[in-house]
Each structure stands twice: as C-alpha cells, then as structure tokens.
XYZ file of N, CA and C in Angstrom:
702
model
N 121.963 -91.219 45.053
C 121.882 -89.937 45.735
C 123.038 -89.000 45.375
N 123.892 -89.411 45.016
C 125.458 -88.673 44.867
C 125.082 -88.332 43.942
N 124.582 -88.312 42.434
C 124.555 -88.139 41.136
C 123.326 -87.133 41.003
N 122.590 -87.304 41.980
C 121.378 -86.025 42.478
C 121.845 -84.708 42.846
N 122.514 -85.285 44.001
C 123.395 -84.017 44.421
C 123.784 -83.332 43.645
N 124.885 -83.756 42.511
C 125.922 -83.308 41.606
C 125.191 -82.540 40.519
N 123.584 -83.065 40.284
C 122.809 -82.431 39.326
C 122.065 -80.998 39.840
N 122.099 -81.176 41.491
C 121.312 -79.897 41.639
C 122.344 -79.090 42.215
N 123.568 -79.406 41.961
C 124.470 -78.319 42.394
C 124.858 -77.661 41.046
N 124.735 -78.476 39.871
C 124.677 -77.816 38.606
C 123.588 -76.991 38.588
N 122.588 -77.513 38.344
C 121.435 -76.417 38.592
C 121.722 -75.431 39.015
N 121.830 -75.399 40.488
C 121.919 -74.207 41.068
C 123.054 -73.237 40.920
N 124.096 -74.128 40.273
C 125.647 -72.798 39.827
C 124.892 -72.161 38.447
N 123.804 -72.924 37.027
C 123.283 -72.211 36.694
C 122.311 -71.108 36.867
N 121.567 -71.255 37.705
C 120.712 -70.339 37.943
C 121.632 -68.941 38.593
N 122.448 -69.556 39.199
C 123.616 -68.609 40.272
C 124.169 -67.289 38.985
N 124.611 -68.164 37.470
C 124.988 -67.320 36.271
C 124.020 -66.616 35.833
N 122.846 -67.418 35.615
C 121.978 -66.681 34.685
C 121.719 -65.213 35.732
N 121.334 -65.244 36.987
C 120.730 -64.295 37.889
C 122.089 -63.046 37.663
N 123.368 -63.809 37.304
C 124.658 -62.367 37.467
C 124.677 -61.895 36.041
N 124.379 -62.548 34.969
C 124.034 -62.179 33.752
C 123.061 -61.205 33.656
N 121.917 -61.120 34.532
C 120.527 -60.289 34.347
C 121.141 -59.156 35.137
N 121.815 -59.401 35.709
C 122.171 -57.941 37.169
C 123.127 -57.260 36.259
N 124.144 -58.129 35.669
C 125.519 -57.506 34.331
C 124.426 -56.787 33.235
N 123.313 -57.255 32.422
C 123.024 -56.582 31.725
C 121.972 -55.229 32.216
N 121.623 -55.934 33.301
C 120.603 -54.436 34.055
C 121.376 -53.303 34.378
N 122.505 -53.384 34.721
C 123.301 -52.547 35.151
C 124.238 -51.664 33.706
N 124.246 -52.099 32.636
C 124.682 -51.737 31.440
C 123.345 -50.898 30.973
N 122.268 -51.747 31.043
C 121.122 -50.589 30.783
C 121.276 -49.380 31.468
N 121.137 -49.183 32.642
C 120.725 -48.350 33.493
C 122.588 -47.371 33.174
N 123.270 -47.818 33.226
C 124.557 -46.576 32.636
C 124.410 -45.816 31.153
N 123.948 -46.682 30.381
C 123.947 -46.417 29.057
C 122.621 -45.111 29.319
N 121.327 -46.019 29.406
C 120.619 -44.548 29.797
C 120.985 -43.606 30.785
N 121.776 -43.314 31.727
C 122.242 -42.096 32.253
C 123.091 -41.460 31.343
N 123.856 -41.777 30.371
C 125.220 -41.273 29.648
C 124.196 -40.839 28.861
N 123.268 -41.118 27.890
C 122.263 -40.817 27.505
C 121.442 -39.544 27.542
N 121.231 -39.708 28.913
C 120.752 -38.118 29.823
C 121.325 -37.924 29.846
N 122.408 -37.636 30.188
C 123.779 -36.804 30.200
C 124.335 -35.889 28.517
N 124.287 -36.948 28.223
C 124.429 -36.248 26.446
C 122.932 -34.963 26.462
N 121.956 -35.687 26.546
C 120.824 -34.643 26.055
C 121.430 -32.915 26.977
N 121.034 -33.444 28.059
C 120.685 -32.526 29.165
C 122.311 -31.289 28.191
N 123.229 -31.572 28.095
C 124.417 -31.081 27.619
C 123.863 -30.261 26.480
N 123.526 -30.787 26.163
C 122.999 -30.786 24.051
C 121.838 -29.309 24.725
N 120.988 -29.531 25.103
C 119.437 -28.459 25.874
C 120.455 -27.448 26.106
N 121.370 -27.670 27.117
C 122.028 -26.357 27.492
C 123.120 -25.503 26.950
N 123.306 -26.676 25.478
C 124.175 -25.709 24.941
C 123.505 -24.656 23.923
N 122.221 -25.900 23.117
C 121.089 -25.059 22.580
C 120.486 -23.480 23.647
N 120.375 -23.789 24.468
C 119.802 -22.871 25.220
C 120.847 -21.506 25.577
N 122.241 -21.918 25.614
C 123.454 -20.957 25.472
C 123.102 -20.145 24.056
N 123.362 -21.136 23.338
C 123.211 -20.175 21.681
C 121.894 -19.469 21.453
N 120.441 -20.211 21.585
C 119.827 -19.026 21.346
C 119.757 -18.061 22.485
N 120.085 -18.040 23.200
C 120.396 -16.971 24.435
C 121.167 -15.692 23.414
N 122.018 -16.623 23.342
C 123.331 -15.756 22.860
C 123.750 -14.595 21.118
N 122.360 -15.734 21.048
C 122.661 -15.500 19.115
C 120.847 -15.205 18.759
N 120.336 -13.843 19.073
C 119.403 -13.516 18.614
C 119.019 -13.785 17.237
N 117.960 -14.227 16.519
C 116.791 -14.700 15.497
C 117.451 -13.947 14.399
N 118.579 -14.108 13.626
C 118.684 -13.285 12.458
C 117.627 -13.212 11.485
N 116.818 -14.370 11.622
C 115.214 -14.108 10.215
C 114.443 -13.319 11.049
N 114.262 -13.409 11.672
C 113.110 -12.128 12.515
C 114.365 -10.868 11.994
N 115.267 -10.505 13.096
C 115.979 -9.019 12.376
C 116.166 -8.571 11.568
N 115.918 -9.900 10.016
C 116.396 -9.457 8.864
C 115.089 -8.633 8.677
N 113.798 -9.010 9.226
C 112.543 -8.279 8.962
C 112.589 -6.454 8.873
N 113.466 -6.099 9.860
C 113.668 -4.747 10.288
C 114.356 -4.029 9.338
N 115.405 -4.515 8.808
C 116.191 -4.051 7.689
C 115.367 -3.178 7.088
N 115.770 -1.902 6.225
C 114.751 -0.902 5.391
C 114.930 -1.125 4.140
N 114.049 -1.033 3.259
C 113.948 -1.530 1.808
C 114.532 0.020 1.335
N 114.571 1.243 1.913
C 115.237 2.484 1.180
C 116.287 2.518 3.007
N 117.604 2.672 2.367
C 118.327 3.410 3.582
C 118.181 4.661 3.929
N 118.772 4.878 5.034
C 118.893 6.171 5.924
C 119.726 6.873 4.661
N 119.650 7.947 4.271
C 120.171 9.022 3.866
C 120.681 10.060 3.801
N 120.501 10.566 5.083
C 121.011 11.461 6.013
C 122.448 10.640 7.158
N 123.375 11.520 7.954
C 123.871 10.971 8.800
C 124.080 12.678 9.985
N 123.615 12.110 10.749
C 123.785 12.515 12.060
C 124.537 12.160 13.115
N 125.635 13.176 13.793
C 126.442 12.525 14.675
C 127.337 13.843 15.040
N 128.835 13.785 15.333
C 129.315 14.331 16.334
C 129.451 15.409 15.152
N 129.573 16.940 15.816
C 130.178 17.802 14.541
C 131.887 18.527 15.101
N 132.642 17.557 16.052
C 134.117 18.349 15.913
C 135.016 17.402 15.272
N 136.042 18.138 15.327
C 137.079 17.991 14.534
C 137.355 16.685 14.374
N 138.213 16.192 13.385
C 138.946 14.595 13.260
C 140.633 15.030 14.000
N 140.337 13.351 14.146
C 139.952 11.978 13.892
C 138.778 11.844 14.732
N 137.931 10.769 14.507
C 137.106 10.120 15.056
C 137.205 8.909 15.236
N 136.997 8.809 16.786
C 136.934 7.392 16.878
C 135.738 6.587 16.435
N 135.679 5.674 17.368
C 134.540 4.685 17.159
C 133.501 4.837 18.402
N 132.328 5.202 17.936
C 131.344 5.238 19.196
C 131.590 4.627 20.185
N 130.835 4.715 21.537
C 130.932 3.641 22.725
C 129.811 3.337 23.139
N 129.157 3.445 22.148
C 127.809 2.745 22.192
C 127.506 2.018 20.905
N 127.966 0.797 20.666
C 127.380 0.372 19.028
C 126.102 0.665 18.502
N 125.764 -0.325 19.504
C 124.141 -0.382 19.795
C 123.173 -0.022 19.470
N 123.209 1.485 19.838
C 122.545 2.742 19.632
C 122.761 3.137 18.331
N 123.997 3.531 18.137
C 124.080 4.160 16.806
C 123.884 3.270 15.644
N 123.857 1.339 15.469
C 123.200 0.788 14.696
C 121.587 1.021 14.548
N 121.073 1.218 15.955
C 119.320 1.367 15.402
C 119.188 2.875 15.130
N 120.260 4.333 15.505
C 120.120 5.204 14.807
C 120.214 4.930 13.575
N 120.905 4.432 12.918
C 121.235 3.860 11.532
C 119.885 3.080 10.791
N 119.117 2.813 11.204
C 117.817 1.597 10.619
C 118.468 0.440 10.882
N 119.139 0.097 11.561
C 119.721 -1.264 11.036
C 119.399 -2.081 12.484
N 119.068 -3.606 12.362
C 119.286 -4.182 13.700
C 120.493 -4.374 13.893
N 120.714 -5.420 15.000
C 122.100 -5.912 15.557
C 121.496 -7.376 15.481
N 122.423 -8.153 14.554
C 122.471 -9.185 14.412
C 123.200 -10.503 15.528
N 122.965 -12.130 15.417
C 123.489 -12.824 15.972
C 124.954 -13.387 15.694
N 124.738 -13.213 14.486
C 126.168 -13.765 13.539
C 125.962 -12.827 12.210
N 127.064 -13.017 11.316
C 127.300 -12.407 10.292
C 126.007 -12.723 9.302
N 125.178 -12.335 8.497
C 124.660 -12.510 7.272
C 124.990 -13.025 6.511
N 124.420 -13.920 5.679
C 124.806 -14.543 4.057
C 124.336 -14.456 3.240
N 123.267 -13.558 3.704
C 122.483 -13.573 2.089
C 123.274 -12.992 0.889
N 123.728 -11.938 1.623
C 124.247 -10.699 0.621
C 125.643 -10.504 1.635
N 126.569 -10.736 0.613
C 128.458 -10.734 1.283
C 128.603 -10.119 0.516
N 129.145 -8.678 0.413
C 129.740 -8.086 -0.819
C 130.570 -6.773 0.238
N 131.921 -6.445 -0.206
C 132.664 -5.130 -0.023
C 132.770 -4.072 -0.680
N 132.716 -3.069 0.191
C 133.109 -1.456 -0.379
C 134.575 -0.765 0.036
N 135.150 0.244 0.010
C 135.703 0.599 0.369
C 135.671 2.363 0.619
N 136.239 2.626 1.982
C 136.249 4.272 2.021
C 137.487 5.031 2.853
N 137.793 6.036 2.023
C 138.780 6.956 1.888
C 138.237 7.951 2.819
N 138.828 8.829 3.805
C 138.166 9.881 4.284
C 139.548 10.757 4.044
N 139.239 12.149 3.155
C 140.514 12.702 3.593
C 140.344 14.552 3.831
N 140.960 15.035 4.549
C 140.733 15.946 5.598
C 142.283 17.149 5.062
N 141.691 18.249 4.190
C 143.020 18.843 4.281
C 144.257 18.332 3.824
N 144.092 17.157 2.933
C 145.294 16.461 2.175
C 145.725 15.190 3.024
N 145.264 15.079 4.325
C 145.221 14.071 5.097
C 144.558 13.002 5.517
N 145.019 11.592 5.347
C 143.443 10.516 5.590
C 143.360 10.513 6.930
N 142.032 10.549 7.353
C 141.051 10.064 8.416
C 140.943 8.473 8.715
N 141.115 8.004 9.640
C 141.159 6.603 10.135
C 140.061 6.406 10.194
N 139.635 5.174 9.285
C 138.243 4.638 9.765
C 138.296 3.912 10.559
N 137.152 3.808 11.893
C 137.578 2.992 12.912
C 137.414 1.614 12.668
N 137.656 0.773 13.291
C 137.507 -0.537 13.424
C 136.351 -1.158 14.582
N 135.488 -2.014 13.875
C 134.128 -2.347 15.052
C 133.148 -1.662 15.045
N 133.453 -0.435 13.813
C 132.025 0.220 13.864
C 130.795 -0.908 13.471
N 129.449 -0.921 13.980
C 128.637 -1.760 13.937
C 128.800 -2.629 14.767
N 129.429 -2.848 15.368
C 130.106 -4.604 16.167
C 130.165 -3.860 17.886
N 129.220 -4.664 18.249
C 129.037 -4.604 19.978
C 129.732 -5.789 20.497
N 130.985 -5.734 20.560
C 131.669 -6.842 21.405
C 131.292 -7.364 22.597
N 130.498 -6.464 23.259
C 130.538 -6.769 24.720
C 128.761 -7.945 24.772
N 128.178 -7.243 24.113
C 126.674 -8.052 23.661
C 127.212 -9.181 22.979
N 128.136 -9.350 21.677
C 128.586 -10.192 20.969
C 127.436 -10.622 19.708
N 127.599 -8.685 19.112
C 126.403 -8.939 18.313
C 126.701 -8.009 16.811
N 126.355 -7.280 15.871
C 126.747 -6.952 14.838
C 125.787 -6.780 13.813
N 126.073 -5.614 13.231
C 125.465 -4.917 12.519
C 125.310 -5.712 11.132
N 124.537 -5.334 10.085
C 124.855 -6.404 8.755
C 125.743 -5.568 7.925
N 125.794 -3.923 8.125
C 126.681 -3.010 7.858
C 128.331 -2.432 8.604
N 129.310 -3.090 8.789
C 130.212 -3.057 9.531
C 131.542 -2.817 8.672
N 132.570 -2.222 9.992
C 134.037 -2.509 9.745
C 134.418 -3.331 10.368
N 135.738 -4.302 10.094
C 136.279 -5.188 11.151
C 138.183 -4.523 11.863
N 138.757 -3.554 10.921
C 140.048 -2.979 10.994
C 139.978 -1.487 10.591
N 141.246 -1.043 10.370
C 141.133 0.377 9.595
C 141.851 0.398 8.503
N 141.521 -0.492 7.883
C 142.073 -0.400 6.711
C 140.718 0.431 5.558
N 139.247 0.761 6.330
C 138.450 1.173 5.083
C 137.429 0.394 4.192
N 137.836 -1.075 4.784
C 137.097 -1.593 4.143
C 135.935 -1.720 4.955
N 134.493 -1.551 4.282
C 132.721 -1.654 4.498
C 132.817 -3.008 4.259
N 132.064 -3.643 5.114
C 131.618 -5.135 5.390
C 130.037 -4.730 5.244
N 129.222 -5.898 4.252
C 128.111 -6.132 4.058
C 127.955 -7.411 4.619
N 127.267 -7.780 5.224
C 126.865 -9.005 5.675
C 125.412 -9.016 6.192
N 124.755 -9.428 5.362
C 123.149 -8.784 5.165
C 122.159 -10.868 5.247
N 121.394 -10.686 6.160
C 120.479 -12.064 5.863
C 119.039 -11.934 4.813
N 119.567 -10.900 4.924
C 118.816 -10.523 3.214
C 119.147 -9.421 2.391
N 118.671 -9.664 0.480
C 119.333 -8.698 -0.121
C 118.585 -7.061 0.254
N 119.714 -6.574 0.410
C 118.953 -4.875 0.636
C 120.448 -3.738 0.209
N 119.860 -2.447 0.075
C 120.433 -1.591 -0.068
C 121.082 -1.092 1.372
N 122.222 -0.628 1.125
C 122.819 -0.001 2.470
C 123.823 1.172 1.950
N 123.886 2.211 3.095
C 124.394 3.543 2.268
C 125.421 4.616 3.262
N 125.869 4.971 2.895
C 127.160 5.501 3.199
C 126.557 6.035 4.224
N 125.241 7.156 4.382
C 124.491 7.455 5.629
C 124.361 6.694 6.723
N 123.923 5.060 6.558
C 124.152 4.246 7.433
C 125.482 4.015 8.147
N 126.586 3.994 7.344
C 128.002 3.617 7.871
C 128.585 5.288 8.713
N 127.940 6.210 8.291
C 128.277 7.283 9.089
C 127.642 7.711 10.541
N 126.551 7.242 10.188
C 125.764 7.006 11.291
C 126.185 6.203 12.484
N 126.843 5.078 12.336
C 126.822 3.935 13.284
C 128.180 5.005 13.407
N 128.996 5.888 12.822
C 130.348 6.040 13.414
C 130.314 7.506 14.185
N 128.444 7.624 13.932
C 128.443 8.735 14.762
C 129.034 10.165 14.423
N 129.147 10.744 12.893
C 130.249 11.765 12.295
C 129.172 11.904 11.402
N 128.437 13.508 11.535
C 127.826 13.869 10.672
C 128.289 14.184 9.456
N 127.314 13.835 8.508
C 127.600 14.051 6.901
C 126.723 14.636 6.228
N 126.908 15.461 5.695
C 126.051 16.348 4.912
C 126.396 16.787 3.239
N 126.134 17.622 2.525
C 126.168 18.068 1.248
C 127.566 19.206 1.265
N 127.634 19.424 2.689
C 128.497 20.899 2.881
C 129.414 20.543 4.245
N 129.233 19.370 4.775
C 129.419 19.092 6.028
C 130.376 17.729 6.746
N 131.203 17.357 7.045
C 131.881 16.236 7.479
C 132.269 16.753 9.219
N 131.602 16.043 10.110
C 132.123 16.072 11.445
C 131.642 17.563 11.887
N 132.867 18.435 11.815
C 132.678 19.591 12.493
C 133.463 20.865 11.396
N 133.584 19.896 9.900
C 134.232 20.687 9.149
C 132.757 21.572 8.195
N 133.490 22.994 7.969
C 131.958 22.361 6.764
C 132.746 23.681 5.114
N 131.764 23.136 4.582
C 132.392 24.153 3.174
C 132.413 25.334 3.010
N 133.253 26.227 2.337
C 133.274 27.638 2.526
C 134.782 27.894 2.578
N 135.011 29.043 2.546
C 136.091 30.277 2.780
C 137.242 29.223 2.621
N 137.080 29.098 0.928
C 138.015 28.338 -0.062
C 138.257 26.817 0.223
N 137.192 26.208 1.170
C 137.093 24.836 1.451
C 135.836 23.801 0.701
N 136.458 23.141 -0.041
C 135.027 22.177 -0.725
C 135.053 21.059 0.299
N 133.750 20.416 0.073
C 133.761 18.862 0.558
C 133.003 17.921 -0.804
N 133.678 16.894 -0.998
C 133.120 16.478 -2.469
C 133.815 15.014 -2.236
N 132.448 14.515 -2.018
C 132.356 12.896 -2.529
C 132.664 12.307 -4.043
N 133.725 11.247 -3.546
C 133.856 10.256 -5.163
C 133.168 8.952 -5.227
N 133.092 8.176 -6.465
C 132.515 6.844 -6.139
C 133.102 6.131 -7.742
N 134.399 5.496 -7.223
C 135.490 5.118 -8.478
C 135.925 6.142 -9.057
N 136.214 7.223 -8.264
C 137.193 8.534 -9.309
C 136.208 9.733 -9.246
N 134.730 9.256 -9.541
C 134.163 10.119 -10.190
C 133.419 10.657 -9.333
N 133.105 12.670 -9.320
C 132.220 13.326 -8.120
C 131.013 12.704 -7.602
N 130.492 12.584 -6.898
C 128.822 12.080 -6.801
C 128.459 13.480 -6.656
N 127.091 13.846 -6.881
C 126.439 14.914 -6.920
C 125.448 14.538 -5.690
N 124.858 15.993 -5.234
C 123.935 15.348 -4.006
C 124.657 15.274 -2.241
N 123.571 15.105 -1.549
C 124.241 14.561 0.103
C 125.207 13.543 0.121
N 126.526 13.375 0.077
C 127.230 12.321 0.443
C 126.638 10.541 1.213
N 125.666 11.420 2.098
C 125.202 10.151 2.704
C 124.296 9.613 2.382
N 123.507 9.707 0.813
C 122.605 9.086 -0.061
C 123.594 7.665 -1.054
N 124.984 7.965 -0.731
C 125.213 7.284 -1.593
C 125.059 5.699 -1.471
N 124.765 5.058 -1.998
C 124.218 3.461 -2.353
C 125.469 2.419 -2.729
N 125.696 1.661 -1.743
C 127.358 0.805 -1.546
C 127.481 -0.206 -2.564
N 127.824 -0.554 -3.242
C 128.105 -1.730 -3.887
C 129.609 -2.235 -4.182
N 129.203 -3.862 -4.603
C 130.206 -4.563 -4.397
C 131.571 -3.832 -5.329
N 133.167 -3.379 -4.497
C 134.165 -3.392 -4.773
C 133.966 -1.473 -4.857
N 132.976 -0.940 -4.545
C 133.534 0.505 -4.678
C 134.520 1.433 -3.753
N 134.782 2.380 -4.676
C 135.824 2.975 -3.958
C 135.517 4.516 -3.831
N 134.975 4.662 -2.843
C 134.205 6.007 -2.041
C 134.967 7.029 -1.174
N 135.321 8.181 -1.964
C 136.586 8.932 -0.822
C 135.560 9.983 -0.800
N 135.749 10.442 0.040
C 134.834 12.024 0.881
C 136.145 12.842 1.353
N 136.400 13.885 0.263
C 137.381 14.624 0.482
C 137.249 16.105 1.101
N 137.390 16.493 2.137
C 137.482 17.930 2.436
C 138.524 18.557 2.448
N 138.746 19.963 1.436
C 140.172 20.789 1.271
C 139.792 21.550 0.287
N 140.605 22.352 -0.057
C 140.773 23.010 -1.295
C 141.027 22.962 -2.723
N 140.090 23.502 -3.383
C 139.743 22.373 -4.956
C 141.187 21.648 -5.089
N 142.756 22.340 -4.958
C 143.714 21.613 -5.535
C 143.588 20.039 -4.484
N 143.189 19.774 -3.364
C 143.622 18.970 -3.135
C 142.344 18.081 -3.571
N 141.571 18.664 -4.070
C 140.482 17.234 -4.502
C 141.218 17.057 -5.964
N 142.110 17.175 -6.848
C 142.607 16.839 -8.000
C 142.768 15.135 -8.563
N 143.016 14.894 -7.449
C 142.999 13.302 -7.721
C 142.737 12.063 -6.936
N 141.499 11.957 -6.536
C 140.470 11.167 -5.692
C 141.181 10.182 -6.063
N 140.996 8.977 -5.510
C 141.623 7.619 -5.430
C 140.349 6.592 -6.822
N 140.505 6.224 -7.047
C 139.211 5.568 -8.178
C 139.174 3.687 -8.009
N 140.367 3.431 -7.351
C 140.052 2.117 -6.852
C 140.933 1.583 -5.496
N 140.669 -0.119 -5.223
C 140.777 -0.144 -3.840
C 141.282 -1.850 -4.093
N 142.796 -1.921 -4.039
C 142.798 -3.306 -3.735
C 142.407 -4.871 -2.987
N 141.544 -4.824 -3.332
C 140.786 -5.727 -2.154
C 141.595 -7.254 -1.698
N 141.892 -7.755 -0.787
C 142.414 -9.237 -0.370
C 141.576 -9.790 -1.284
N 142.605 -10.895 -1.335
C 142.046 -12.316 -2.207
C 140.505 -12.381 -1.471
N 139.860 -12.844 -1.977
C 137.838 -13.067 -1.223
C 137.313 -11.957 -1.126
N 137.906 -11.011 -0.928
C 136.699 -9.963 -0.997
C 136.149 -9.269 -2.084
C-alpha cells in the first residue's frame, strides 16, 4: 500500500505540472496575440494619419497642365512683395495642385533675379508651400535666396507665369506689380544673360537657369546677371 501511495502522489504532482504548463503556455498565447493587436491597431492609425495627411500625389499629378499658365495675375503696387496668405489659392490660380510631399519625377532648379530701379526684389520664401495644411506646390521656393524648386510627380513644363502667380505679382510684357513701362522706364526679361522677347510670364523654366526681370532705365538693364551659383545638388 505505501508504494501505491507514493505512485499516485507522483501521478498526481504530474498531472499538477502538466495542467501549470498548459495555463504558462495559454497565457503566453493570449499576450503575444494582444501585443499583436496592439502592433496592428498602431500600424491602421498611423496609415490612417498619413493618408489623412498626405493627399494622392498620382491622382494630383493628373491635374498638372501639359501647356502652363502664361499669363500672371496678381497684386499691381509697389515692391517688395511679400508672400501671399493664402498659398492655396494662388497655387490653383496658377494650374497647379497642392501636393502631399515633394515630387520625384522631375527635380530640377532655376533661378530668379527681380530687380527694380537698380535694386533686387526679395523673392519670398514658401511661395507654393501651405504650412498650415502641410502641403506644396510641385512649383515652389523654400528661402530667398531665388532659387525655383521643381518638384513635379510627373515630367511637365512649368513657367515663370506660374511662379508669379502663386506670388500673387502681376507680370506682363510692360508690367511688374504696380510698375509698368514708359516715361524712360523699360521692363525686360533675361534667361542666361540674354533678352527673352515676348510676355515675361511665357517663359519655360529649366534645369540651372538664370532668369532676371529687370525694371529701370535702359542703363540699368546693361548687365543682367547670366548665371547662378547653385549649392552642391542642385
């Protein structure tokens, strides 16, 4: 009888393990799948943050115009000019959408000179760029240093009309802001040194140009700027 005993008290301390073994691994299941849900549910709502946040750049690239705006319409007084306070607006005056992030199709820089009476004009900084939406044009500035940002999700033409547009400063053949030509005053676009002929705001941007729109008197258009040091990458 003693050796019975001793066998079903073994028994039963096994069964006693195996039963805390099944509860130890049930209980590892059941954490692992919550951490699990936990990861997803995280993952859904961060997805759901970004496209919230970061509108369809292949759908917007759709909108883009295969010929740009050519004309520019906007404020007609005096300089300096700032930067609109409405991006927004003056990007879809422009043809252009407002993007989620920057473009890659097409990365390429321009550069522009504005000068006024022997004096440069500040180009603003953020033209195209709605900070507050957290959204952006494929045609933009980021500083005032002049430099045109292309950042396009597809290849297309974009034109000095567009970049005047979004800054809201009419441009014309005879016309800058609120200046216009006459009574010994020219206005005369360059593009690398040389006059462009035509509306200023037809002109067509490409990579590394150097675009001054000078208003003054023939002596001070004598020597347009013809290039534009660009930072290393651009």
């Amino acid at each position: 009888m003693p050796s019975e005993s001793r066998k079903e008290r073994a028994a039963a301390a096994r069964r006693a393990t195996q039963r805390a073994r099944h509860r130890e691994r049930r209980v590892r299941r059941l954490l692992t799948g919550a951490a699990i849900g936990l990861v997803a549910a995280v993952l859904v709502a961060v997805g759901l943050v970004v496209t919230l946040d970061r509108p369809d750049n292949g759908a917007a690239a759709q909108t883009i115009p295969a010929t740009p705006l050519a004309t520019a319409q906007g404020r007609t007084d005096q300089p300096p000019w700032s930067a609109p306070s409405d991006a927004s607006t003056q990007v879809r005056a422009a043809g252009l959408p407002m993007l989620g992030a920057e473009g890659t199709v097409e990365h390429i820089h321009a550069h522009l000179d504005v000068f006024v009476d022997g004096q440069p004009v500040v180009v603003p900084a953020n033209l195209g760029i709605d900070q507050s939406a957290g959204q952006i044009s494929p045609l933009h500035t980021h500083d005032t240093t002049g430099v045109l940002h292309i950042e396009s999700p597809v290849q297309a033409d974009f034109s000095l009309g567009q970049l005047f547009t979004e800054w809201q400063v009419s441009l014309s053949a005879d016309q800058i802001g609120g200046l216009h030509a006459g009574d010994g005053k020219v206005l005369q676009a360059y593009v690398n040194g040389k006059p462009a002929t035509g509306n200023p705001a037809g002109i067509i941007l490409h990579a590394h140009d150097e675009i001054a729109v000078v208003y003054g008197t023939p002596a001070q258009q004598a020597d347009p700027p013809s290039s534009y040091a660009f930072p290393a990458g651009e």
